[in-house]
Amino acid sequence: MEGLVCVIIGREMLDTKQSDAAPPSQDEPRGCLFALSQPPLMIFLAVIGCLLLMASLHDLLLL
């Protein structure tokens, strides 16, 4: 039979009680500057910025 999937669900998956709260971390909270320091995000923003710059130069100089 094609498309038949069997899944075994353990008791841990069915446990819905609230667990203990996570202990507070000793590190300072991470903010927006931490997110901007990530290389994939910076590469994405650089590519978008270059595309916008090329489009604006095309409009100003060639049209």
mmCIF file of C-alpha atoms in Angstrom:
data_model
loop_
_atom_site.group_PDB
_atom_site.id
_atom_site.type_symbol
_atom_site.label_atom_id
_atom_site.label_comp_id
_atom_site.label_asym_id
_atom_site.label_seq_id
_atom_site.Cartn_x
_atom_site.Cartn_y
_atom_site.Cartn_z
ATOM 1 C CA MET A 1 0.000 0.000 0.000
ATOM 2 C CA GLU A 2 1.365 3.333 -0.993
ATOM 3 C CA GLY A 3 0.928 6.281 1.369
ATOM 4 C CA LEU A 4 0.407 4.215 4.536
ATOM 5 C CA VAL A 5 2.325 5.672 7.464
ATOM 6 C CA CYS A 6 2.455 4.160 10.934
ATOM 7 C CA VAL A 7 3.352 6.350 13.865
ATOM 8 C CA ILE A 8 4.084 5.170 17.385
ATOM 9 C CA ILE A 9 3.206 7.764 20.009
ATOM 10 C CA GLY A 10 4.956 7.329 23.327
ATOM 11 C CA ARG A 11 3.608 8.331 26.715
ATOM 12 C CA GLU A 12 6.014 11.248 26.826
ATOM 13 C CA MET A 13 4.333 12.751 23.777
ATOM 14 C CA LEU A 14 0.902 12.505 25.372
ATOM 15 C CA ASP A 15 1.955 14.110 28.655
ATOM 16 C CA THR A 16 0.362 17.590 28.666
ATOM 17 C CA LYS A 17 1.014 18.662 32.258
ATOM 18 C CA GLN A 18 2.952 21.842 32.818
ATOM 19 C CA SER A 19 6.607 21.236 33.524
ATOM 20 C CA ASP A 20 8.710 23.242 35.934
ATOM 21 C CA ALA A 21 9.718 26.690 34.771
ATOM 22 C CA ALA A 22 13.119 26.936 33.152
ATOM 23 C CA PRO A 23 15.784 28.412 35.399
ATOM 24 C CA PRO A 24 16.639 32.012 34.580
ATOM 25 C CA SER A 25 19.694 32.288 32.381
ATOM 26 C CA GLN A 26 22.740 34.152 33.608
ATOM 27 C CA ASP A 27 23.362 35.750 30.203
ATOM 28 C CA GLU A 28 22.043 39.144 29.276
ATOM 29 C CA PRO A 29 18.986 39.136 27.011
ATOM 30 C CA ARG A 30 19.777 39.193 23.317
ATOM 31 C CA GLY A 31 18.281 42.042 21.359
ATOM 32 C CA CYS A 32 18.099 43.410 17.848
ATOM 33 C CA LEU A 33 21.844 43.984 17.511
ATOM 34 C CA PHE A 34 22.460 40.289 18.137
ATOM 35 C CA ALA A 35 20.086 39.434 15.298
ATOM 36 C CA LEU A 36 21.830 41.876 12.956
ATOM 37 C CA SER A 37 25.195 40.272 13.702
ATOM 38 C CA GLN A 38 24.139 36.995 12.088
ATOM 39 C CA PRO A 39 25.968 36.414 8.769
ATOM 40 C CA PRO A 40 23.000 35.026 6.736
ATOM 41 C CA LEU A 41 20.885 38.038 7.614
ATOM 42 C CA MET A 42 23.670 40.458 6.751
ATOM 43 C CA ILE A 43 24.266 38.732 3.399
ATOM 44 C CA PHE A 44 20.550 38.911 2.623
ATOM 45 C CA LEU A 45 20.372 42.608 3.538
ATOM 46 C CA ALA A 46 23.498 43.353 1.486
ATOM 47 C CA VAL A 47 22.020 41.653 -1.599
ATOM 48 C CA ILE A 48 18.738 43.539 -1.226
ATOM 49 C CA GLY A 49 20.643 46.807 -0.729
ATOM 50 C CA CYS A 50 22.742 46.188 -3.855
ATOM 51 C CA LEU A 51 19.627 45.454 -5.901
ATOM 52 C CA LEU A 52 17.976 48.657 -4.695
ATOM 53 C CA LEU A 53 21.151 50.646 -5.438
ATOM 54 C CA MET A 54 21.431 49.206 -8.937
ATOM 55 C CA ALA A 55 17.769 49.947 -9.652
ATOM 56 C CA SER A 56 18.045 53.517 -8.416
ATOM 57 C CA LEU A 57 21.239 54.173 -10.409
ATOM 58 C CA HIS A 58 19.592 52.697 -13.485
ATOM 59 C CA ASP A 59 16.619 55.043 -13.065
ATOM 60 C CA LEU A 60 18.794 58.099 -12.433
ATOM 61 C CA LEU A 61 21.470 57.584 -15.074
ATOM 62 C CA LEU A 62 19.914 55.615 -17.914
ATOM 63 C CA LEU A 63 16.274 56.698 -18.013
#
